[in-house]
Coordinates of C-alpha atoms and ligand atoms in Angstrom, one line a residue:
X19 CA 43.8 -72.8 0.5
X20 CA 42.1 -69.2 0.3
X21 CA 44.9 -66.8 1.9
X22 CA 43.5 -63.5 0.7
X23 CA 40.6 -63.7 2.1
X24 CA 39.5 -61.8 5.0
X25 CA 36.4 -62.0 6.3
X26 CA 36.2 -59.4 8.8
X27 CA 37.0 -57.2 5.7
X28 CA 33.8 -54.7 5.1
X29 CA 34.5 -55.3 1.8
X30 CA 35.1 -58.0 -0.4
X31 CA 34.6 -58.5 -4.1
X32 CA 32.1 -61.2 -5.9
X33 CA 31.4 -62.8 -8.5
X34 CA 27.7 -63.8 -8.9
X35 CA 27.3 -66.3 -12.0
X36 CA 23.5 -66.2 -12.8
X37 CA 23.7 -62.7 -11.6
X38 CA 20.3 -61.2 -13.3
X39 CA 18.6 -64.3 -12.8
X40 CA 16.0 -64.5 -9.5
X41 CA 17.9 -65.1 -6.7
X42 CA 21.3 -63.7 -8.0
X43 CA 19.8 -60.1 -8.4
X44 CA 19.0 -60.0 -5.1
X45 CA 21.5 -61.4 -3.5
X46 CA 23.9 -59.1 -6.2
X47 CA 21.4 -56.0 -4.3
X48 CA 22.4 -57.2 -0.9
X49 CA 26.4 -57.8 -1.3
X50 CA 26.1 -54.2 -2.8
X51 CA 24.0 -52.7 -0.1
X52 CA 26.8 -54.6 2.5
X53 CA 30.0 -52.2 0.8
X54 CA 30.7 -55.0 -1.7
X55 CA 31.6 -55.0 -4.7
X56 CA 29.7 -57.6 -7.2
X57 CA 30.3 -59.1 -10.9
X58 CA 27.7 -60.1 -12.1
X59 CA 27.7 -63.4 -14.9
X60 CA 25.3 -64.2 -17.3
X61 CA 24.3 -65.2 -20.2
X62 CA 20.7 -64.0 -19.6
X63 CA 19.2 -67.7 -20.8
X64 CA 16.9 -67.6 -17.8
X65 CA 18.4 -64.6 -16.5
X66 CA 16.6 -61.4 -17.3
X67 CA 17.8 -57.8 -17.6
X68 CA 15.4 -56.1 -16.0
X69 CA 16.4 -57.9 -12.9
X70 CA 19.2 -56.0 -12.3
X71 CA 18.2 -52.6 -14.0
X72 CA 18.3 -50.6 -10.7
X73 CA 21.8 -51.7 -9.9
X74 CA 23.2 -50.9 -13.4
X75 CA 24.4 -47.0 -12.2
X76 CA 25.8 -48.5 -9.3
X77 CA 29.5 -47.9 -9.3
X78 CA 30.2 -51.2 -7.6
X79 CA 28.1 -53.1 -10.2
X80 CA 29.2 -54.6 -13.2
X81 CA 27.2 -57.0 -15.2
X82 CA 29.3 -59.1 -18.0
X83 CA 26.6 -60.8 -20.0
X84 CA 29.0 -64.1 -20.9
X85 CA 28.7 -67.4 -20.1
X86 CA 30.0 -69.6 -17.4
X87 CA 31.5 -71.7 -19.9
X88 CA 33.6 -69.1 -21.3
X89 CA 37.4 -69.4 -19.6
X90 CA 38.5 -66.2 -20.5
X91 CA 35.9 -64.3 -18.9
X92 CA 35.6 -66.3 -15.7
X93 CA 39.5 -66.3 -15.2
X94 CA 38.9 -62.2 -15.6
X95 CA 36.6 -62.2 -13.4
X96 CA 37.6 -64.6 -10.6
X97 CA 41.0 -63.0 -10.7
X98 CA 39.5 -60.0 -9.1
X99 CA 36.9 -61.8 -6.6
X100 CA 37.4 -63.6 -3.0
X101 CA 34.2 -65.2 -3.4
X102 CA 32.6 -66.6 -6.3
X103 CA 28.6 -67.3 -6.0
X104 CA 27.8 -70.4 -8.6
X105 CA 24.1 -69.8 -9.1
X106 CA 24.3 -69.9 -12.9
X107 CA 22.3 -73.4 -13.8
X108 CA 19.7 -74.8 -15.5
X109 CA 16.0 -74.4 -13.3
X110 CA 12.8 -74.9 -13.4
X111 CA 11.2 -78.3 -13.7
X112 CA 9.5 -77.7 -17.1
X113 CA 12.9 -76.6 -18.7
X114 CA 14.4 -79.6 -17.0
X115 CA 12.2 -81.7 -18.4
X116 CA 12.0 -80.2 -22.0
X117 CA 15.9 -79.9 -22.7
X118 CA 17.7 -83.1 -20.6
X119 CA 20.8 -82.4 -22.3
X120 CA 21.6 -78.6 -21.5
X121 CA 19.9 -79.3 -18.1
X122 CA 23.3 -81.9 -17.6
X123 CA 25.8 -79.7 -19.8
X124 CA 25.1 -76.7 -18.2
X125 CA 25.1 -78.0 -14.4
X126 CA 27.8 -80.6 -14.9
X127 CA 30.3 -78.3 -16.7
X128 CA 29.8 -75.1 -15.6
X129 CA 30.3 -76.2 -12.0
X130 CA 33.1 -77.8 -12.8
X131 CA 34.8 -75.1 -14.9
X132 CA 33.6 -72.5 -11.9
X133 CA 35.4 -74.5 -9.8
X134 CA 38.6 -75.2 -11.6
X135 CA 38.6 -71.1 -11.6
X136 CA 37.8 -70.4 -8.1
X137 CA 40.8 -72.5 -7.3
X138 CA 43.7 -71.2 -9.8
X139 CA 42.7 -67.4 -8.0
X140 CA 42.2 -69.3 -4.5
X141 CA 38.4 -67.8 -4.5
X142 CA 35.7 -69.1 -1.9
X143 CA 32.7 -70.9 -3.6
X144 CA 29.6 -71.0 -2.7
X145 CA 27.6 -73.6 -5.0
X146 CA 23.8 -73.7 -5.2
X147 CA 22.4 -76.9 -5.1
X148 CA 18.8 -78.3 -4.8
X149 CA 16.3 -80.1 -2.6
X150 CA 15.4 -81.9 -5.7
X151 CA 18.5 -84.5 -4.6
X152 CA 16.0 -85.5 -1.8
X153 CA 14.1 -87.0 -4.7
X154 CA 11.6 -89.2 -3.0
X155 CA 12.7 -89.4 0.0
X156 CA 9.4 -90.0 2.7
X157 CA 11.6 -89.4 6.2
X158 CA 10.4 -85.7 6.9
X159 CA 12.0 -83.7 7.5
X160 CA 15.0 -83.7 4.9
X161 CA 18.6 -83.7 6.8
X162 CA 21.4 -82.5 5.2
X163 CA 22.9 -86.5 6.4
X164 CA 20.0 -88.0 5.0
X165 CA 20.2 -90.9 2.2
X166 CA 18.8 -90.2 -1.1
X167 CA 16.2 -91.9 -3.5
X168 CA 16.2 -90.6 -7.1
X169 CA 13.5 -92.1 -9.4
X170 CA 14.7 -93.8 -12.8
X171 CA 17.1 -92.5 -15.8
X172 CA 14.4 -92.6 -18.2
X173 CA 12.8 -89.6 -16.1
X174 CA 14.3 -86.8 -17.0
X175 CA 12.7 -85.1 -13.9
X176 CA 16.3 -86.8 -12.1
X177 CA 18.8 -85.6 -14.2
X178 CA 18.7 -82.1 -12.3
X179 CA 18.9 -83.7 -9.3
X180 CA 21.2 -85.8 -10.4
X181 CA 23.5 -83.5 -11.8
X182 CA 23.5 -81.2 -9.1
X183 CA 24.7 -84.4 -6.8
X184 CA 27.6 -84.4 -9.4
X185 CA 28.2 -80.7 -8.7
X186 CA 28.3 -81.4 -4.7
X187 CA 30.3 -84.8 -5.2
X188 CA 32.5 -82.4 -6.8
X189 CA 32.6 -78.9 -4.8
X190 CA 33.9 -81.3 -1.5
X191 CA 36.1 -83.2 -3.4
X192 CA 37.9 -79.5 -4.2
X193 CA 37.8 -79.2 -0.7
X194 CA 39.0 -82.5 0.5
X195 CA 41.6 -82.7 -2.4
X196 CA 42.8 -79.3 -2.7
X197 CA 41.4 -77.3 0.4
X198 CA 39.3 -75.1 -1.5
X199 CA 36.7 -73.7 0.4
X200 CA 33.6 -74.7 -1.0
X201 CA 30.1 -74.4 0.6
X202 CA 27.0 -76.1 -1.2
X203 CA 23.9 -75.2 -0.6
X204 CA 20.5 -77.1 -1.1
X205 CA 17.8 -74.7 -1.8
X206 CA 14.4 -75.3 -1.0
X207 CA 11.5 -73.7 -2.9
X208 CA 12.3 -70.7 -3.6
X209 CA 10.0 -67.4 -4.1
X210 CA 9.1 -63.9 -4.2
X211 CA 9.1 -60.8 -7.0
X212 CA 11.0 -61.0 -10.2
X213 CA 10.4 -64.9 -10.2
X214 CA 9.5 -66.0 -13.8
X215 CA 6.6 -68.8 -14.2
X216 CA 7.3 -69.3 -17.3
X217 CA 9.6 -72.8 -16.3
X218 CA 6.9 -73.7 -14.1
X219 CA 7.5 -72.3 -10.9
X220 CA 3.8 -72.2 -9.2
X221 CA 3.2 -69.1 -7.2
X222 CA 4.2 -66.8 -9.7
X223 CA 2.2 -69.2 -12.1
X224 CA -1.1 -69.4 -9.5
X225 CA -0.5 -65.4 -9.1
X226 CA -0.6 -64.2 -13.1
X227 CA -3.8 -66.7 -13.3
X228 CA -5.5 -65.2 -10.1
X229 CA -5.0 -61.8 -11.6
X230 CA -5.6 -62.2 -14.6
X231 CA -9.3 -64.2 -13.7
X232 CA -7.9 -67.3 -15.6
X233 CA -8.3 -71.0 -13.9
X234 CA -6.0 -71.4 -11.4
X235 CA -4.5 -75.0 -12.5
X236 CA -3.6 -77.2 -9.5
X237 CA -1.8 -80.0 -11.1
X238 CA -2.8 -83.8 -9.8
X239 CA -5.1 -83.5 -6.7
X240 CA -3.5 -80.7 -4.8
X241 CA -2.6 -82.8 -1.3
X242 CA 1.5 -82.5 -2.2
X243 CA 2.8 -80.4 -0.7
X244 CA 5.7 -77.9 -0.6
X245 CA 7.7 -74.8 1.6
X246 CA 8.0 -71.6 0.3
X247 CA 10.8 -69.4 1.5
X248 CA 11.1 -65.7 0.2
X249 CA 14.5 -65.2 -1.2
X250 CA 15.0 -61.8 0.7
X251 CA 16.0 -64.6 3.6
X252 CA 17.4 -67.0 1.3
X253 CA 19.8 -64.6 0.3
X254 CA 20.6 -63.7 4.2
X255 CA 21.8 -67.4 4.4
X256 CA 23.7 -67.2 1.3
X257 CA 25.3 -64.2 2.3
X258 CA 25.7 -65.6 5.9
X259 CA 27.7 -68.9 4.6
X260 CA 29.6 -66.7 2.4
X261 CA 31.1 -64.5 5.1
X262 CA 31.5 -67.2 7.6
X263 CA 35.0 -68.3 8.3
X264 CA 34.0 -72.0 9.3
X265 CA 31.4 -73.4 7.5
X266 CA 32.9 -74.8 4.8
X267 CA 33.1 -78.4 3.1
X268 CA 29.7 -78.9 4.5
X269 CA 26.3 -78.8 3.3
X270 CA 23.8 -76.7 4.1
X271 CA 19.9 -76.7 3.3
X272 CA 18.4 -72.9 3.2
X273 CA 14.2 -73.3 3.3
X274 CA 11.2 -72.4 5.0
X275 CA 9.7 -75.0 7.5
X276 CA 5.9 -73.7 6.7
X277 CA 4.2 -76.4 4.8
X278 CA 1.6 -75.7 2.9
X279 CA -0.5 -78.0 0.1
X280 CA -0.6 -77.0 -3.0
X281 CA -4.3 -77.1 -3.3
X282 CA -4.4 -74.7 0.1
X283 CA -1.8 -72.4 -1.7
X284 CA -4.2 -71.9 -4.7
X285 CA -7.1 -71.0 -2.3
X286 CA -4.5 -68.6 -0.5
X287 CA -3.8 -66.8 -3.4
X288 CA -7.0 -66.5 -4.5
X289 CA -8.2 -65.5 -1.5
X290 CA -5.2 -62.9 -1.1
X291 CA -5.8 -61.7 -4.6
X292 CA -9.8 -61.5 -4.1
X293 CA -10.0 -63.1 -7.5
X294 CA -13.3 -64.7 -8.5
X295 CA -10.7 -67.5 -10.7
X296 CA -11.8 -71.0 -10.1
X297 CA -9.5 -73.8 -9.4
X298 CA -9.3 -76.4 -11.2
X299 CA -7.0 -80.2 -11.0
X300 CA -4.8 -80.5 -14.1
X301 CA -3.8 -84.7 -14.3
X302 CA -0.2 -84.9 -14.4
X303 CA -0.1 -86.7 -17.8
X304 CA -1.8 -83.3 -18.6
X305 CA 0.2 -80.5 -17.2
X306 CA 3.8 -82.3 -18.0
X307 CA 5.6 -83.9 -20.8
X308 CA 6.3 -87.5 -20.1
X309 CA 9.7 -88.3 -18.2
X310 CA 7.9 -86.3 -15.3
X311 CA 7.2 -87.3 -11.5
X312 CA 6.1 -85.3 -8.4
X313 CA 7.1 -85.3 -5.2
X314 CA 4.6 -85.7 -2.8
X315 CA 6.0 -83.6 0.4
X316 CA 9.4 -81.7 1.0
X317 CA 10.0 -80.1 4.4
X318 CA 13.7 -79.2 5.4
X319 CA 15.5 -79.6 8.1
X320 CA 17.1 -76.2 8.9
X321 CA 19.0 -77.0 12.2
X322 CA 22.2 -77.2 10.8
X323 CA 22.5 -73.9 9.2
X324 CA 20.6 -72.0 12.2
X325 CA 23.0 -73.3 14.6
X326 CA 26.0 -72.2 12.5
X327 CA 24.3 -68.4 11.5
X328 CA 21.5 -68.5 13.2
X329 CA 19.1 -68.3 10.6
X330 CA 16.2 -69.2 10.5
X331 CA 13.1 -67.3 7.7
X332 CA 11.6 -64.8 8.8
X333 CA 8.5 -64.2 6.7
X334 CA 5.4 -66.4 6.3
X335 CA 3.3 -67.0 3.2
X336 CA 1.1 -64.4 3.7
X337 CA 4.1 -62.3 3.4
X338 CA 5.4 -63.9 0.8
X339 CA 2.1 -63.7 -1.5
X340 CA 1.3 -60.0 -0.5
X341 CA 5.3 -59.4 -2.0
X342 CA 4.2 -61.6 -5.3
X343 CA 0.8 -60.3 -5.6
X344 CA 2.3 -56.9 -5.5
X345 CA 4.9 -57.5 -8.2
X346 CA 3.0 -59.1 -11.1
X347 CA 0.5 -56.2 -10.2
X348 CA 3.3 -53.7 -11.7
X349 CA 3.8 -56.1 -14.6
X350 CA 0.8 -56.1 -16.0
Ligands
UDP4 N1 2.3 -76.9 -9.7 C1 0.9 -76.7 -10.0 N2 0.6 -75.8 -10.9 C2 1.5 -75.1 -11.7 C3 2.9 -75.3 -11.4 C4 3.2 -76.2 -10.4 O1 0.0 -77.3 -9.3 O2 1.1 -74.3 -12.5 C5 2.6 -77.9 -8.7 C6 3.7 -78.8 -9.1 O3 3.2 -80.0 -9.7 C7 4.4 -79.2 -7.7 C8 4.2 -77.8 -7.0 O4 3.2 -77.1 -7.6 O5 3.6 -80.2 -7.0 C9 5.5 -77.0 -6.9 O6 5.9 -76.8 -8.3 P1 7.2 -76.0 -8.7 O7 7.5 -76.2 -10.1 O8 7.0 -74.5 -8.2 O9 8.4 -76.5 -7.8 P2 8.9 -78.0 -7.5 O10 8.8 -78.1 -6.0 O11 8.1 -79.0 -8.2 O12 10.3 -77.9 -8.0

């Protein structure tokens, strides 16, 4: 059981694996605008450095570029940290689908060695997981006590979900076995600056094509749909379960409740963007490598994790886009 750890504390140290990626230089940001001290893991694989350039001076920051499977570093690191952040994985449906095998490695055995860690130094964990577990599911919207329907092995598209069902399976077993405090998480979709399109995440994807005057691709007819949460309140929920005494050996889904069709989004953003782009539907067969499948709709259910932090997201798509829109405008 975590002894050390004291929550009231203003200050407590962290280790972020996946650090520079998206959501871990943000949430690294935050823990450091809190008093915190932060660690930041990674290998940089999906991770970029850029992410994290403005917190490099920072003399509570320090970046190891290592990976999660290395022992030596994370029983460094973890030595010095209450709470360690697992956020290191692999992401991104296109990546998913394009490299099975170090899609299950990385999830599967990095959690696992993370967790191994976290307990020989008596660390919190928090443990990102995904809504892609849902799989299929059609009862809207998706509770944390809901059953889940995965499609078949020969999809790769599953093996994410999959293995990030391993990874919970295994983060509550530390806790039921061993007391560990361990808190997963299922993130919904995701967004705002800094996010890469390049493993097929659409907004920054429909952005760059607005921008840029290029057809916006919609991929199969448009009608699925999705929520978009802006991680500068993901992160508050992270941060939130981290800091809370009680909320652990639970699951707890962090998302937006605005749904929005995918089709709709792409007329948002061009709209938003005032870009003369046209859009255009992209068959499935077309857009993804076989071993793909889409989910039609995927709404969460956030009334677990707003009763126990009250959280709840606190900007719209509008807000969202105008942040995006914003930030591939100072890429280009
Ligand atoms: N999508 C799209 N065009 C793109 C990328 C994605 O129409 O360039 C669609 C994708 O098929 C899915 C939705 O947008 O229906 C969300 O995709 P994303 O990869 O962002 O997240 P997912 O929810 O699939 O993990």
């Amino acid at each position: 059981m975590n002894t050390h750890l004291n929550t009231q504390s203003k200050s407590l140290t962290y280790l972020v694996t996946g650090g520079a990626g998206f959501i871990g230089s943000h949430l690294s940001e935050h823990l450091l605008n809190q008093g915190n001290t932060v660690f930041a893991l990674d290998n940089l694989s999906t991770g970029n450095i850029d992410n994290i350039q403005r917190l490099q001076g920072h003399p509570n920051f320090h970046f190891v570029r290592d990976d999660i499977m290395n022992q030596m570093v994370l029983d460094r690191l973890a030595s010095q940290s209450d709470i360690v952040v697992h956020l290191a994985a692999a992401v991104g449906v296109q990546l998913i689908v394009e490299r099975p095998v170090h899609t299950i490695e990385t999830n599967i055995m990095g959690s696992e060695m993370v967790l191994k860690t976290a307990l020989r130094y008596g660390c919190r964990v928090l443990m990102a997981s995904t809504s892609e577990v849902y799989g299929k599911g059609i009862k809207i919207p998706f509770n944390e006590g809901d059953d889940v329907l995965l499609g078949t092995t020969d999809k790769s598209r599953w093996a994410y979900a999959a293995s990030k069902m391993v990874d919970e399976f295994l983060g509550l077993a530390y806790w039921q076995e061993y007391g560990l405090e361990v808190v997963p998480f299922r993130l919904f979709n995701t967004v705002g600056a800094r996010q890469t399109g390049q493993y097929g995440m659409v907004i920054p994807r429909f952005v760059q094509q607005a921008l840029r005057g290029d057809p916006i691709k919609v991929y199969g007819d448009g009608t699925q749909s999705r929520c978009f949460c802006d991680v500068r309140d993901v992160i508050l929920a992270i941060a939130g379960l981290a800091e809370h005494s009680d909320v652990a050996g639970k699951l707890y889904n962090i998302g937006s409740t605005e749904e929005v069709s995918i089709l709709a989004l792409a007329e948002k953003v061009k709209t938003q963007t005032g870009s003369a782009s046209e859009i255009v539907l992209i068959p499935y067969t077309e857009a993804y490598p076989s071993g793909f499948e889409d989910m039609q709709r995927r709404v969460p259910d956030i009334g677990r994790i707003n009763a126990r932090l009250d959280w709840k997201p606190t900007r719209d798509l509008t807000e969202i886009l105008t942040s995006v829109i914003e930030f591939e405008k100072s890429r280009m």
